[in-house]
Coordinates of C-alpha atoms in Angstrom, one line a residue:
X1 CA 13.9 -33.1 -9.8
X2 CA 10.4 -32.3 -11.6
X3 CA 10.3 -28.5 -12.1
X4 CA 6.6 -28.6 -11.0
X5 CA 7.5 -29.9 -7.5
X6 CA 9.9 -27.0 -6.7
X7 CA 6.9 -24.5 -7.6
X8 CA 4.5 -26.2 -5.7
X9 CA 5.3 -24.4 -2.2
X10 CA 5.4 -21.2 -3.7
X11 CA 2.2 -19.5 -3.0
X12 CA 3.1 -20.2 0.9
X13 CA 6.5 -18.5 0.1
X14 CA 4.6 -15.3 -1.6
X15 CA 2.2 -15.3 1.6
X16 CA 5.6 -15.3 4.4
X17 CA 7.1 -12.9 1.9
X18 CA 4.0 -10.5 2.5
X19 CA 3.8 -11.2 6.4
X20 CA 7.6 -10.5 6.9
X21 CA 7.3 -7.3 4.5
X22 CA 4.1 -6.4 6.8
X23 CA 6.4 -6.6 10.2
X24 CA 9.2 -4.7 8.6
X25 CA 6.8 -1.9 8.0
X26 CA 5.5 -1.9 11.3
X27 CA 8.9 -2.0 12.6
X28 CA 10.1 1.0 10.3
X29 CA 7.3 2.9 11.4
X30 CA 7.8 2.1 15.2
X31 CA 11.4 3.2 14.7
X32 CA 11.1 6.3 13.0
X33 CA 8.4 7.8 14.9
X34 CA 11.4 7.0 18.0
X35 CA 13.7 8.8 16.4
X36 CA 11.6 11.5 15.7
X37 CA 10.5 11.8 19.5
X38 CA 7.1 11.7 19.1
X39 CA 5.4 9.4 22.0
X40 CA 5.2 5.9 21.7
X41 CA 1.9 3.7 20.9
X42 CA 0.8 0.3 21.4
X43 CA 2.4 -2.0 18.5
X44 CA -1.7 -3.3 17.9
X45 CA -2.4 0.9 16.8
X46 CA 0.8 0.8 14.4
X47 CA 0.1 -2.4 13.1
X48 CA -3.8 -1.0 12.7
X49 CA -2.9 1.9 10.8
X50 CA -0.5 0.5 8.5
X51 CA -3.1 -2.7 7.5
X52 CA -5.7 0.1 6.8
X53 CA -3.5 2.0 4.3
X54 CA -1.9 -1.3 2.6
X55 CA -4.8 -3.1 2.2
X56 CA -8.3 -0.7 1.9
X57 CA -6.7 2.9 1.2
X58 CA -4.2 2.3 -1.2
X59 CA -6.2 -0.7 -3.5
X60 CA -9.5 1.9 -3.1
X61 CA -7.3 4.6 -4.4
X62 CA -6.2 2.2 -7.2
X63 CA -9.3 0.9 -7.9
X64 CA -10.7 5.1 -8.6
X65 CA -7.7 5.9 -10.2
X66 CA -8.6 2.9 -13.3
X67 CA -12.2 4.3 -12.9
X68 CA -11.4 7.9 -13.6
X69 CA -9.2 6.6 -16.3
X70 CA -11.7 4.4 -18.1
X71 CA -13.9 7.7 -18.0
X72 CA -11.2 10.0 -19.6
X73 CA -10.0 7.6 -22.2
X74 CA -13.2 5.8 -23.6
X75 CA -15.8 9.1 -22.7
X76 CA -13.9 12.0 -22.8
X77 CA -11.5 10.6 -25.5
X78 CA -8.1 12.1 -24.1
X79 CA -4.8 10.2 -24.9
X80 CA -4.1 6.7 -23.3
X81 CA -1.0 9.2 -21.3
X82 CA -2.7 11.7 -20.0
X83 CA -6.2 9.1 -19.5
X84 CA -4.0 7.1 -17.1
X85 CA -1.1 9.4 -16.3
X86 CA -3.7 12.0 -14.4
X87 CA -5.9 9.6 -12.1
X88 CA -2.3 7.6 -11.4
X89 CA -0.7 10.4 -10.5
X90 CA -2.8 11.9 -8.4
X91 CA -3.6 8.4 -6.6
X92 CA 0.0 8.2 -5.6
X93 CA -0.3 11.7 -4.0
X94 CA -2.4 11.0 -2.5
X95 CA -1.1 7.9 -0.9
X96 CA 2.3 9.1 -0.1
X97 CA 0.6 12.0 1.4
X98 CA -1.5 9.7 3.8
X99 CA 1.8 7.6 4.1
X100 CA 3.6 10.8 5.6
X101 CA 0.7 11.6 7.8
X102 CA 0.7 8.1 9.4
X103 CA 4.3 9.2 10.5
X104 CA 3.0 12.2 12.0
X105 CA 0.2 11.0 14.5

């Protein structure tokens, strides 16, 4: 057997890998928010509010994160650490805050 041939199918094996990792999110969060007691919502809300944070919030936040990091290190001349350590940090923060608030509503 070719090594090519068994590679070939792997971009449709990455894509069910990201749908079934998107349903077990939803899932999680459906769950939780159960055992929590707080009331339940239509599955099409859950599954709204997690595709907004995975794919706009979180690659936004990414994407200002390298921004403010390309600004420190090449304009304000900081070191490469702290030029991408700062804006990294704070993006995840920020995210996992959101992340805990969308357990919360």
């Amino acid at each position: 057997m070719q090594v090519g041939k068994i590679f070939e199918r792997v971009p449709m094996i990455e894509f069910l890998a990201y749908v079934a990792g998107y349903v077990i999110e939803v899932l999680s969060l459906r769950h939780i928010r159960a055992a929590k007691g707080l009331a339940k919502r239509h599955w099409s809300e859950d599954a709204t509010d997690v595709a907004y944070l995975d794919w706009w919030l979180i690659p936004l936040v990414a994407a200002i994160a390298v921004a403010c990091a390309m600004v420190l290190f090449f304009g304000f001349d900081l070191p490469l650490w702290l030029s991408f350590g700062a804006p990294v940090a704070l993006g995840a923060v920020y995210c996992c805050y959101r992340y805990r608030e969308l357990f919360k509503r």
